[in-house]
Amino acid sequence: MRKSYRYRIYPTKSQRSVLDQNLELCRQVYNDTLALRKDAYETDGKSISLYETNSILVTWKSDRPELKQVYSQVLQNVQVRVDLAFKAFFRRVKNGEEPGYPRFKGKGRYDSLTYKQLGFGIKDGKLHLSKIGDIKIKLHRPIEGKIKTCTIRRMPTGKWFACFSVEIEDTPLPPWKDSAVVGIDVGLASFATLSNGETIANPRFFREEEHELARVQRKLSKAPKGTPERKKALKVVERVHERISNRRTDFAHQISRRLVDQFGFIAFEDLNIQNMLKNHNLAKSISDVAWNMLVKSTESKAAYAGSKVVLVDPRQTSQMCSRCGLIVKKDLSERVHSCPECGLTMDRDLNAAINILRLGLQSVGIKTVEAQVL
């Protein structure tokens, strides 16, 4: 099982300069590798493997001495990223999805370096990076498990972070009880409705900051290009975006932590967010709530805590009566489920959450469950 830890680091001015140079060199290697593979296929119909690009990298380092400033495994990882981009492209083509051919990185668009086990280490409150030196790091919590990789990332606001990928032992799943199960229906009116009747309000972080963001973006648009004023205004815009992102991420982590601590079995809808974003009337609101972030965060914590998370088909979960199974058609504007067959009347989101729990339990072989509704 893999787990990640993220810490703020504080490189000196000279170290920031070296890191920026490394990122620029990595960007160039990324683009050169992408061009090499693209040209080879278009010219000769030949596909170049990751192993072949690694061999060519040795020649590039001989012809361009500046590449030796970057730790060798970091450069190799750049070519791994290109290889993964092509694999994802061919997978999308095979599945009939919109493929999205790998794109070249513009200046300033490459923002992370990945070190493997031999290129870094932590000692005496410092993070040692090969060819960069010892960097102050804020270790606000201990790292558990065996560290496999370290990724150094530069944020748009100029902050730097170290992200460690750690390998830990798998946790055996403990038995869970009927009272520790829950189905969750996510929405826009409420962020989430639980099958036990609890609702979680939608915080609408982007909507709260929208006016402030518009104000600083107007100031940015008025600043002449290439001036210090524009650079300063851009940094303010990036800080607002970072604040929104941080609040949204913190919210998702807090909710997922509470769910995993409270329930041993959690069922979500398996939503296709990308298709839902095609609805331009709701796209901004859907992006703001970040349902996928909640699901992924819950899955990660559940795997570590020994809980179980399942995703179920969302079709008809809002239309089906949770008591008798009758399909009761209703528009999005209708917020109450009223069944003409059995007389059940309740909030439509609560009805959907109970259906999601039932489908989730059926997916693991349990046919019925007594819904505990507050």
JSON list of C-alpha atoms in Angstrom, two decimals, residues 8-237:
[
{"chain": "A", "resi": 8, "resn": "ARG", "atom": "CA", "xyz": [6.64, 22.70, 3.22]},
{"chain": "A", "resi": 9, "resn": "ILE", "atom": "CA", "xyz": [10.31, 23.31, 2.45]},
{"chain": "A", "resi": 10, "resn": "TYR", "atom": "CA", "xyz": [12.24, 26.58, 2.64]},
{"chain": "A", "resi": 11, "resn": "PRO", "atom": "CA", "xyz": [15.10, 26.69, 0.13]},
{"chain": "A", "resi": 12, "resn": "THR", "atom": "CA", "xyz": [17.53, 29.60, 0.31]},
{"chain": "A", "resi": 13, "resn": "LYS", "atom": "CA", "xyz": [17.70, 32.14, -2.48]},
{"chain": "A", "resi": 14, "resn": "SER", "atom": "CA", "xyz": [20.60, 30.33, -4.14]},
{"chain": "A", "resi": 15, "resn": "GLN", "atom": "CA", "xyz": [18.85, 26.96, -3.76]},
{"chain": "A", "resi": 16, "resn": "ARG", "atom": "CA", "xyz": [15.69, 28.38, -5.35]},
{"chain": "A", "resi": 17, "resn": "SER", "atom": "CA", "xyz": [17.80, 29.54, -8.26]},
{"chain": "A", "resi": 18, "resn": "VAL", "atom": "CA", "xyz": [19.30, 26.05, -8.70]},
{"chain": "A", "resi": 19, "resn": "LEU", "atom": "CA", "xyz": [15.87, 24.43, -8.42]},
{"chain": "A", "resi": 20, "resn": "ASP", "atom": "CA", "xyz": [14.46, 26.81, -11.02]},
{"chain": "A", "resi": 21, "resn": "GLN", "atom": "CA", "xyz": [17.36, 25.98, -13.36]},
{"chain": "A", "resi": 22, "resn": "ASN", "atom": "CA", "xyz": [16.75, 22.26, -12.83]},
{"chain": "A", "resi": 23, "resn": "LEU", "atom": "CA", "xyz": [13.08, 22.66, -13.66]},
{"chain": "A", "resi": 24, "resn": "GLU", "atom": "CA", "xyz": [13.92, 24.52, -16.86]},
{"chain": "A", "resi": 25, "resn": "LEU", "atom": "CA", "xyz": [16.43, 21.85, -17.94]},
{"chain": "A", "resi": 26, "resn": "CYS", "atom": "CA", "xyz": [13.87, 19.14, -17.18]},
{"chain": "A", "resi": 27, "resn": "ARG", "atom": "CA", "xyz": [11.31, 21.01, -19.27]},
{"chain": "A", "resi": 28, "resn": "GLN", "atom": "CA", "xyz": [13.74, 21.05, -22.18]},
{"chain": "A", "resi": 29, "resn": "VAL", "atom": "CA", "xyz": [14.44, 17.31, -21.83]},
{"chain": "A", "resi": 30, "resn": "TYR", "atom": "CA", "xyz": [10.69, 16.65, -21.69]},
{"chain": "A", "resi": 31, "resn": "ASN", "atom": "CA", "xyz": [10.09, 18.57, -24.91]},
{"chain": "A", "resi": 32, "resn": "ASP", "atom": "CA", "xyz": [13.11, 17.01, -26.64]},
{"chain": "A", "resi": 33, "resn": "THR", "atom": "CA", "xyz": [11.96, 13.50, -25.67]},
{"chain": "A", "resi": 34, "resn": "LEU", "atom": "CA", "xyz": [8.42, 14.20, -26.83]},
{"chain": "A", "resi": 35, "resn": "ALA", "atom": "CA", "xyz": [9.73, 15.61, -30.14]},
{"chain": "A", "resi": 36, "resn": "LEU", "atom": "CA", "xyz": [12.01, 12.59, -30.60]},
{"chain": "A", "resi": 37, "resn": "ARG", "atom": "CA", "xyz": [9.16, 10.10, -30.18]},
{"chain": "A", "resi": 38, "resn": "LYS", "atom": "CA", "xyz": [6.74, 12.18, -32.24]},
{"chain": "A", "resi": 39, "resn": "ASP", "atom": "CA", "xyz": [9.18, 12.62, -35.17]},
{"chain": "A", "resi": 40, "resn": "ALA", "atom": "CA", "xyz": [10.22, 8.95, -35.13]},
{"chain": "A", "resi": 41, "resn": "TYR", "atom": "CA", "xyz": [6.61, 7.85, -35.48]},
{"chain": "A", "resi": 42, "resn": "GLU", "atom": "CA", "xyz": [5.63, 10.46, -38.09]},
{"chain": "A", "resi": 43, "resn": "THR", "atom": "CA", "xyz": [8.78, 9.92, -40.19]},
{"chain": "A", "resi": 44, "resn": "ASP", "atom": "CA", "xyz": [9.47, 6.19, -39.93]},
{"chain": "A", "resi": 45, "resn": "GLY", "atom": "CA", "xyz": [6.31, 4.84, -38.33]},
{"chain": "A", "resi": 46, "resn": "LYS", "atom": "CA", "xyz": [8.52, 3.69, -35.46]},
{"chain": "A", "resi": 47, "resn": "SER", "atom": "CA", "xyz": [7.70, 3.76, -31.76]},
{"chain": "A", "resi": 48, "resn": "ILE", "atom": "CA", "xyz": [10.62, 4.55, -29.45]},
{"chain": "A", "resi": 49, "resn": "SER", "atom": "CA", "xyz": [10.61, 2.81, -26.06]},
{"chain": "A", "resi": 50, "resn": "LEU", "atom": "CA", "xyz": [11.46, 4.29, -22.68]},
{"chain": "A", "resi": 51, "resn": "TYR", "atom": "CA", "xyz": [14.67, 2.22, -22.61]},
{"chain": "A", "resi": 52, "resn": "GLU", "atom": "CA", "xyz": [15.79, 3.73, -25.94]},
{"chain": "A", "resi": 53, "resn": "THR", "atom": "CA", "xyz": [15.10, 7.28, -24.78]},
{"chain": "A", "resi": 54, "resn": "ASN", "atom": "CA", "xyz": [17.14, 6.63, -21.62]},
{"chain": "A", "resi": 55, "resn": "SER", "atom": "CA", "xyz": [20.06, 5.54, -23.81]},
{"chain": "A", "resi": 56, "resn": "ILE", "atom": "CA", "xyz": [19.73, 8.68, -25.96]},
{"chain": "A", "resi": 57, "resn": "LEU", "atom": "CA", "xyz": [19.71, 10.78, -22.78]},
{"chain": "A", "resi": 58, "resn": "VAL", "atom": "CA", "xyz": [23.33, 9.74, -22.17]},
{"chain": "A", "resi": 59, "resn": "THR", "atom": "CA", "xyz": [24.27, 11.24, -25.56]},
{"chain": "A", "resi": 60, "resn": "TRP", "atom": "CA", "xyz": [22.38, 14.44, -24.79]},
{"chain": "A", "resi": 61, "resn": "LYS", "atom": "CA", "xyz": [24.28, 14.83, -21.52]},
{"chain": "A", "resi": 62, "resn": "SER", "atom": "CA", "xyz": [27.60, 14.51, -23.42]},
{"chain": "A", "resi": 63, "resn": "ASP", "atom": "CA", "xyz": [26.55, 17.13, -25.97]},
{"chain": "A", "resi": 64, "resn": "ARG", "atom": "CA", "xyz": [24.96, 19.47, -23.40]},
{"chain": "A", "resi": 65, "resn": "PRO", "atom": "CA", "xyz": [27.11, 19.69, -20.24]},
{"chain": "A", "resi": 66, "resn": "GLU", "atom": "CA", "xyz": [24.47, 21.83, -18.48]},
{"chain": "A", "resi": 67, "resn": "LEU", "atom": "CA", "xyz": [22.29, 18.73, -18.12]},
{"chain": "A", "resi": 68, "resn": "LYS", "atom": "CA", "xyz": [24.85, 17.33, -15.68]},
{"chain": "A", "resi": 69, "resn": "GLN", "atom": "CA", "xyz": [23.64, 19.93, -13.17]},
{"chain": "A", "resi": 70, "resn": "VAL", "atom": "CA", "xyz": [20.51, 17.77, -12.70]},
{"chain": "A", "resi": 71, "resn": "TYR", "atom": "CA", "xyz": [20.61, 14.49, -10.78]},
{"chain": "A", "resi": 72, "resn": "SER", "atom": "CA", "xyz": [20.56, 11.61, -13.27]},
{"chain": "A", "resi": 73, "resn": "GLN", "atom": "CA", "xyz": [17.46, 9.86, -11.88]},
{"chain": "A", "resi": 74, "resn": "VAL", "atom": "CA", "xyz": [15.52, 13.13, -12.04]},
{"chain": "A", "resi": 75, "resn": "LEU", "atom": "CA", "xyz": [16.23, 13.36, -15.78]},
{"chain": "A", "resi": 76, "resn": "GLN", "atom": "CA", "xyz": [15.28, 9.71, -16.24]},
{"chain": "A", "resi": 77, "resn": "ASN", "atom": "CA", "xyz": [11.98, 10.41, -14.48]},
{"chain": "A", "resi": 78, "resn": "VAL", "atom": "CA", "xyz": [11.27, 13.18, -17.00]},
{"chain": "A", "resi": 79, "resn": "GLN", "atom": "CA", "xyz": [11.34, 10.56, -19.75]},
{"chain": "A", "resi": 80, "resn": "VAL", "atom": "CA", "xyz": [9.17, 8.25, -17.65]},
{"chain": "A", "resi": 81, "resn": "ARG", "atom": "CA", "xyz": [6.56, 11.05, -17.59]},
{"chain": "A", "resi": 82, "resn": "VAL", "atom": "CA", "xyz": [6.66, 11.30, -21.40]},
{"chain": "A", "resi": 83, "resn": "ASP", "atom": "CA", "xyz": [6.26, 7.52, -21.64]},
{"chain": "A", "resi": 84, "resn": "LEU", "atom": "CA", "xyz": [3.28, 7.61, -19.27]},
{"chain": "A", "resi": 85, "resn": "ALA", "atom": "CA", "xyz": [1.72, 10.43, -21.31]},
{"chain": "A", "resi": 86, "resn": "PHE", "atom": "CA", "xyz": [1.92, 8.29, -24.47]},
{"chain": "A", "resi": 87, "resn": "LYS", "atom": "CA", "xyz": [0.54, 5.22, -22.70]},
{"chain": "A", "resi": 88, "resn": "ALA", "atom": "CA", "xyz": [-2.41, 7.27, -21.44]},
{"chain": "A", "resi": 89, "resn": "PHE", "atom": "CA", "xyz": [-2.94, 8.63, -24.96]},
{"chain": "A", "resi": 90, "resn": "PHE", "atom": "CA", "xyz": [-3.06, 5.16, -26.54]},
{"chain": "A", "resi": 91, "resn": "ARG", "atom": "CA", "xyz": [-5.32, 3.89, -23.73]},
{"chain": "A", "resi": 92, "resn": "ARG", "atom": "CA", "xyz": [-7.82, 6.68, -24.44]},
{"chain": "A", "resi": 93, "resn": "VAL", "atom": "CA", "xyz": [-7.69, 5.95, -28.18]},
{"chain": "A", "resi": 94, "resn": "LYS", "atom": "CA", "xyz": [-8.33, 2.27, -27.52]},
{"chain": "A", "resi": 95, "resn": "ASN", "atom": "CA", "xyz": [-11.28, 3.04, -25.23]},
{"chain": "A", "resi": 96, "resn": "GLY", "atom": "CA", "xyz": [-12.83, 5.43, -27.76]},
{"chain": "A", "resi": 97, "resn": "GLU", "atom": "CA", "xyz": [-12.34, 8.48, -25.52]},
{"chain": "A", "resi": 98, "resn": "GLU", "atom": "CA", "xyz": [-11.13, 11.90, -26.63]},
{"chain": "A", "resi": 99, "resn": "PRO", "atom": "CA", "xyz": [-7.42, 11.06, -26.92]},
{"chain": "A", "resi": 100, "resn": "GLY", "atom": "CA", "xyz": [-5.60, 14.34, -26.21]},
{"chain": "A", "resi": 101, "resn": "TYR", "atom": "CA", "xyz": [-2.12, 13.96, -27.74]},
{"chain": "A", "resi": 102, "resn": "PRO", "atom": "CA", "xyz": [0.80, 14.70, -25.35]},
{"chain": "A", "resi": 103, "resn": "ARG", "atom": "CA", "xyz": [1.65, 18.40, -25.44]},
{"chain": "A", "resi": 104, "resn": "PHE", "atom": "CA", "xyz": [4.92, 20.28, -25.24]},
{"chain": "A", "resi": 105, "resn": "LYS", "atom": "CA", "xyz": [5.60, 22.22, -22.03]},
{"chain": "A", "resi": 106, "resn": "GLY", "atom": "CA", "xyz": [5.82, 25.99, -22.33]},
{"chain": "A", "resi": 107, "resn": "LYS", "atom": "CA", "xyz": [8.25, 28.06, -20.29]},
{"chain": "A", "resi": 108, "resn": "GLY", "atom": "CA", "xyz": [7.37, 27.88, -16.60]},
{"chain": "A", "resi": 109, "resn": "ARG", "atom": "CA", "xyz": [4.96, 24.99, -17.17]},
{"chain": "A", "resi": 110, "resn": "TYR", "atom": "CA", "xyz": [7.19, 22.29, -15.68]},
{"chain": "A", "resi": 111, "resn": "ASP", "atom": "CA", "xyz": [7.02, 22.53, -11.90]},
{"chain": "A", "resi": 112, "resn": "SER", "atom": "CA", "xyz": [8.22, 19.32, -10.20]},
{"chain": "A", "resi": 113, "resn": "LEU", "atom": "CA", "xyz": [11.30, 17.11, -9.81]},
{"chain": "A", "resi": 114, "resn": "THR", "atom": "CA", "xyz": [11.14, 13.48, -8.69]},
{"chain": "A", "resi": 115, "resn": "TYR", "atom": "CA", "xyz": [14.01, 11.81, -6.82]},
{"chain": "A", "resi": 116, "resn": "LYS", "atom": "CA", "xyz": [14.30, 8.11, -6.16]},
{"chain": "A", "resi": 117, "resn": "GLN", "atom": "CA", "xyz": [15.69, 6.51, -3.00]},
{"chain": "A", "resi": 118, "resn": "LEU", "atom": "CA", "xyz": [19.38, 7.28, -3.55]},
{"chain": "A", "resi": 119, "resn": "GLY", "atom": "CA", "xyz": [19.00, 10.94, -4.49]},
{"chain": "A", "resi": 120, "resn": "PHE", "atom": "CA", "xyz": [17.65, 12.33, -1.21]},
{"chain": "A", "resi": 121, "resn": "GLY", "atom": "CA", "xyz": [17.54, 11.90, 2.55]},
{"chain": "A", "resi": 122, "resn": "ILE", "atom": "CA", "xyz": [16.31, 13.54, 5.76]},
{"chain": "A", "resi": 123, "resn": "LYS", "atom": "CA", "xyz": [18.68, 14.29, 8.64]},
{"chain": "A", "resi": 124, "resn": "ASP", "atom": "CA", "xyz": [18.67, 16.81, 11.51]},
{"chain": "A", "resi": 125, "resn": "GLY", "atom": "CA", "xyz": [15.56, 18.62, 10.25]},
{"chain": "A", "resi": 126, "resn": "LYS", "atom": "CA", "xyz": [17.03, 19.06, 6.76]},
{"chain": "A", "resi": 127, "resn": "LEU", "atom": "CA", "xyz": [16.10, 17.52, 3.41]},
{"chain": "A", "resi": 128, "resn": "HIS", "atom": "CA", "xyz": [19.19, 16.61, 1.44]},
{"chain": "A", "resi": 129, "resn": "LEU", "atom": "CA", "xyz": [18.81, 16.66, -2.35]},
{"chain": "A", "resi": 130, "resn": "SER", "atom": "CA", "xyz": [21.60, 15.47, -4.59]},
{"chain": "A", "resi": 131, "resn": "LYS", "atom": "CA", "xyz": [23.36, 18.35, -6.44]},
{"chain": "A", "resi": 132, "resn": "ILE", "atom": "CA", "xyz": [21.28, 20.93, -4.52]},
{"chain": "A", "resi": 133, "resn": "GLY", "atom": "CA", "xyz": [22.21, 20.51, -0.85]},
{"chain": "A", "resi": 134, "resn": "ASP", "atom": "CA", "xyz": [20.45, 20.59, 2.52]},
{"chain": "A", "resi": 135, "resn": "ILE", "atom": "CA", "xyz": [17.08, 22.37, 2.57]},
{"chain": "A", "resi": 136, "resn": "LYS", "atom": "CA", "xyz": [15.10, 23.35, 5.65]},
{"chain": "A", "resi": 137, "resn": "ILE", "atom": "CA", "xyz": [11.90, 21.28, 5.90]},
{"chain": "A", "resi": 138, "resn": "LYS", "atom": "CA", "xyz": [8.89, 21.60, 8.23]},
{"chain": "A", "resi": 139, "resn": "LEU", "atom": "CA", "xyz": [8.31, 18.02, 9.43]},
{"chain": "A", "resi": 140, "resn": "HIS", "atom": "CA", "xyz": [4.96, 18.64, 11.11]},
{"chain": "A", "resi": 141, "resn": "ARG", "atom": "CA", "xyz": [4.30, 14.89, 11.46]},
{"chain": "A", "resi": 142, "resn": "PRO", "atom": "CA", "xyz": [6.49, 11.77, 11.37]},
{"chain": "A", "resi": 143, "resn": "ILE", "atom": "CA", "xyz": [6.81, 9.70, 8.21]},
{"chain": "A", "resi": 144, "resn": "GLU", "atom": "CA", "xyz": [5.66, 6.09, 8.63]},
{"chain": "A", "resi": 145, "resn": "GLY", "atom": "CA", "xyz": [6.83, 3.35, 6.30]},
{"chain": "A", "resi": 146, "resn": "LYS", "atom": "CA", "xyz": [9.57, 3.05, 3.69]},
{"chain": "A", "resi": 147, "resn": "ILE", "atom": "CA", "xyz": [10.12, 6.16, 1.55]},
{"chain": "A", "resi": 148, "resn": "LYS", "atom": "CA", "xyz": [10.22, 5.30, -2.16]},
{"chain": "A", "resi": 149, "resn": "THR", "atom": "CA", "xyz": [10.31, 8.66, -3.93]},
{"chain": "A", "resi": 150, "resn": "CYS", "atom": "CA", "xyz": [10.49, 12.37, -3.16]},
{"chain": "A", "resi": 151, "resn": "THR", "atom": "CA", "xyz": [8.88, 14.94, -5.45]},
{"chain": "A", "resi": 152, "resn": "ILE", "atom": "CA", "xyz": [9.84, 18.59, -5.10]},
{"chain": "A", "resi": 153, "resn": "ARG", "atom": "CA", "xyz": [7.12, 20.91, -6.37]},
{"chain": "A", "resi": 154, "resn": "ARG", "atom": "CA", "xyz": [7.09, 24.63, -7.03]},
{"chain": "A", "resi": 155, "resn": "MET", "atom": "CA", "xyz": [3.69, 26.25, -6.53]},
{"chain": "A", "resi": 156, "resn": "PRO", "atom": "CA", "xyz": [2.47, 29.20, -8.65]},
{"chain": "A", "resi": 157, "resn": "THR", "atom": "CA", "xyz": [2.73, 31.45, -5.57]},
{"chain": "A", "resi": 158, "resn": "GLY", "atom": "CA", "xyz": [6.45, 30.62, -5.21]},
{"chain": "A", "resi": 159, "resn": "LYS", "atom": "CA", "xyz": [6.07, 28.19, -2.29]},
{"chain": "A", "resi": 160, "resn": "TRP", "atom": "CA", "xyz": [7.97, 24.90, -2.38]},
{"chain": "A", "resi": 161, "resn": "PHE", "atom": "CA", "xyz": [6.81, 21.52, -1.10]},
{"chain": "A", "resi": 162, "resn": "ALA", "atom": "CA", "xyz": [8.33, 18.05, -0.73]},
{"chain": "A", "resi": 163, "resn": "CYS", "atom": "CA", "xyz": [5.95, 15.12, -1.34]},
{"chain": "A", "resi": 164, "resn": "PHE", "atom": "CA", "xyz": [7.10, 11.67, -0.19]},
{"chain": "A", "resi": 165, "resn": "SER", "atom": "CA", "xyz": [5.60, 8.47, -1.56]},
{"chain": "A", "resi": 166, "resn": "VAL", "atom": "CA", "xyz": [5.81, 5.84, 1.19]},
{"chain": "A", "resi": 167, "resn": "GLU", "atom": "CA", "xyz": [5.26, 2.11, 1.10]},
{"chain": "A", "resi": 168, "resn": "ILE", "atom": "CA", "xyz": [3.42, 0.70, 4.12]},
{"chain": "A", "resi": 169, "resn": "GLU", "atom": "CA", "xyz": [2.10, -2.72, 5.00]},
{"chain": "A", "resi": 170, "resn": "ASP", "atom": "CA", "xyz": [-1.44, -3.61, 3.96]},
{"chain": "A", "resi": 171, "resn": "THR", "atom": "CA", "xyz": [-3.99, -3.39, 6.77]},
{"chain": "A", "resi": 172, "resn": "PRO", "atom": "CA", "xyz": [-6.33, -6.40, 7.11]},
{"chain": "A", "resi": 173, "resn": "LEU", "atom": "CA", "xyz": [-9.98, -5.42, 6.83]},
{"chain": "A", "resi": 174, "resn": "PRO", "atom": "CA", "xyz": [-11.75, -5.74, 10.20]},
{"chain": "A", "resi": 175, "resn": "PRO", "atom": "CA", "xyz": [-15.36, -6.98, 10.31]},
{"chain": "A", "resi": 176, "resn": "TRP", "atom": "CA", "xyz": [-17.91, -4.19, 10.12]},
{"chain": "A", "resi": 177, "resn": "LYS", "atom": "CA", "xyz": [-21.42, -4.03, 11.54]},
{"chain": "A", "resi": 178, "resn": "ASP", "atom": "CA", "xyz": [-24.71, -3.01, 9.91]},
{"chain": "A", "resi": 179, "resn": "SER", "atom": "CA", "xyz": [-24.78, 0.11, 12.08]},
{"chain": "A", "resi": 180, "resn": "ALA", "atom": "CA", "xyz": [-21.41, 1.19, 10.65]},
{"chain": "A", "resi": 181, "resn": "VAL", "atom": "CA", "xyz": [-22.54, 1.34, 7.01]},
{"chain": "A", "resi": 182, "resn": "VAL", "atom": "CA", "xyz": [-23.55, 4.42, 5.04]},
{"chain": "A", "resi": 183, "resn": "GLY", "atom": "CA", "xyz": [-24.59, 5.46, 1.55]},
{"chain": "A", "resi": 184, "resn": "ILE", "atom": "CA", "xyz": [-23.73, 8.97, 0.39]},
{"chain": "A", "resi": 185, "resn": "ASP", "atom": "CA", "xyz": [-25.49, 11.05, -2.24]},
{"chain": "A", "resi": 186, "resn": "VAL", "atom": "CA", "xyz": [-23.49, 14.11, -3.31]},
{"chain": "A", "resi": 187, "resn": "GLY", "atom": "CA", "xyz": [-25.24, 17.16, -4.69]},
{"chain": "A", "resi": 188, "resn": "LEU", "atom": "CA", "xyz": [-25.26, 20.92, -5.12]},
{"chain": "A", "resi": 189, "resn": "ALA", "atom": "CA", "xyz": [-28.05, 21.97, -2.75]},
{"chain": "A", "resi": 190, "resn": "SER", "atom": "CA", "xyz": [-26.23, 20.02, -0.02]},
{"chain": "A", "resi": 191, "resn": "PHE", "atom": "CA", "xyz": [-22.65, 18.88, -0.44]},
{"chain": "A", "resi": 192, "resn": "ALA", "atom": "CA", "xyz": [-23.65, 15.37, 0.69]},
{"chain": "A", "resi": 193, "resn": "THR", "atom": "CA", "xyz": [-26.64, 13.57, 2.15]},
{"chain": "A", "resi": 194, "resn": "LEU", "atom": "CA", "xyz": [-26.01, 10.42, 4.22]},
{"chain": "A", "resi": 195, "resn": "SER", "atom": "CA", "xyz": [-28.38, 7.46, 4.37]},
{"chain": "A", "resi": 196, "resn": "ASN", "atom": "CA", "xyz": [-28.77, 7.99, 8.14]},
{"chain": "A", "resi": 197, "resn": "GLY", "atom": "CA", "xyz": [-30.42, 11.36, 7.46]},
{"chain": "A", "resi": 198, "resn": "GLU", "atom": "CA", "xyz": [-27.40, 13.60, 8.11]},
{"chain": "A", "resi": 199, "resn": "THR", "atom": "CA", "xyz": [-26.65, 16.37, 5.61]},
{"chain": "A", "resi": 200, "resn": "ILE", "atom": "CA", "xyz": [-23.39, 18.23, 4.98]},
{"chain": "A", "resi": 201, "resn": "ALA", "atom": "CA", "xyz": [-23.79, 21.82, 3.80]},
{"chain": "A", "resi": 202, "resn": "ASN", "atom": "CA", "xyz": [-22.18, 22.92, 0.55]},
{"chain": "A", "resi": 203, "resn": "PRO", "atom": "CA", "xyz": [-19.38, 25.36, 1.49]},
{"chain": "A", "resi": 204, "resn": "ARG", "atom": "CA", "xyz": [-19.18, 26.94, -2.02]},
{"chain": "A", "resi": 205, "resn": "PHE", "atom": "CA", "xyz": [-15.59, 28.08, -1.62]},
{"chain": "A", "resi": 206, "resn": "PHE", "atom": "CA", "xyz": [-15.20, 29.44, -5.16]},
{"chain": "A", "resi": 207, "resn": "ARG", "atom": "CA", "xyz": [-18.52, 31.29, -5.00]},
{"chain": "A", "resi": 208, "resn": "GLU", "atom": "CA", "xyz": [-17.45, 32.95, -1.75]},
{"chain": "A", "resi": 209, "resn": "GLU", "atom": "CA", "xyz": [-14.21, 34.18, -3.31]},
{"chain": "A", "resi": 210, "resn": "GLU", "atom": "CA", "xyz": [-15.64, 34.97, -6.76]},
{"chain": "A", "resi": 211, "resn": "HIS", "atom": "CA", "xyz": [-16.01, 38.71, -6.23]},
{"chain": "A", "resi": 212, "resn": "GLU", "atom": "CA", "xyz": [-12.52, 39.00, -4.73]},
{"chain": "A", "resi": 213, "resn": "LEU", "atom": "CA", "xyz": [-11.08, 36.97, -7.60]},
{"chain": "A", "resi": 214, "resn": "ALA", "atom": "CA", "xyz": [-12.83, 39.18, -10.17]},
{"chain": "A", "resi": 215, "resn": "ARG", "atom": "CA", "xyz": [-11.43, 42.29, -8.46]},
{"chain": "A", "resi": 216, "resn": "VAL", "atom": "CA", "xyz": [-7.81, 41.12, -8.53]},
{"chain": "A", "resi": 217, "resn": "GLN", "atom": "CA", "xyz": [-8.18, 39.80, -12.10]},
{"chain": "A", "resi": 218, "resn": "ARG", "atom": "CA", "xyz": [-9.41, 43.22, -13.25]},
{"chain": "A", "resi": 219, "resn": "LYS", "atom": "CA", "xyz": [-6.33, 44.76, -11.68]},
{"chain": "A", "resi": 220, "resn": "LEU", "atom": "CA", "xyz": [-4.17, 42.19, -13.48]},
{"chain": "A", "resi": 221, "resn": "SER", "atom": "CA", "xyz": [-5.77, 42.89, -16.86]},
{"chain": "A", "resi": 222, "resn": "LYS", "atom": "CA", "xyz": [-5.07, 46.62, -16.48]},
{"chain": "A", "resi": 223, "resn": "ALA", "atom": "CA", "xyz": [-1.36, 46.14, -15.70]},
{"chain": "A", "resi": 224, "resn": "PRO", "atom": "CA", "xyz": [0.88, 46.47, -18.81]},
{"chain": "A", "resi": 225, "resn": "LYS", "atom": "CA", "xyz": [2.50, 43.22, -19.91]},
{"chain": "A", "resi": 226, "resn": "GLY", "atom": "CA", "xyz": [6.12, 42.71, -18.92]},
{"chain": "A", "resi": 227, "resn": "THR", "atom": "CA", "xyz": [6.02, 45.21, -16.05]},
{"chain": "A", "resi": 228, "resn": "PRO", "atom": "CA", "xyz": [6.74, 44.58, -12.35]},
{"chain": "A", "resi": 229, "resn": "GLU", "atom": "CA", "xyz": [3.17, 45.74, -11.61]},
{"chain": "A", "resi": 230, "resn": "ARG", "atom": "CA", "xyz": [1.74, 42.92, -13.73]},
{"chain": "A", "resi": 231, "resn": "LYS", "atom": "CA", "xyz": [4.00, 40.35, -12.09]},
{"chain": "A", "resi": 232, "resn": "LYS", "atom": "CA", "xyz": [2.87, 41.54, -8.67]},
{"chain": "A", "resi": 233, "resn": "ALA", "atom": "CA", "xyz": [-0.81, 41.50, -9.70]},
{"chain": "A", "resi": 234, "resn": "LEU", "atom": "CA", "xyz": [-0.43, 37.97, -11.10]},
{"chain": "A", "resi": 235, "resn": "LYS", "atom": "CA", "xyz": [0.98, 36.79, -7.78]},
{"chain": "A", "resi": 236, "resn": "VAL", "atom": "CA", "xyz": [-2.10, 38.18, -5.98]},
{"chain": "A", "resi": 237, "resn": "VAL", "atom": "CA", "xyz": [-4.43, 36.29, -8.36]}
]
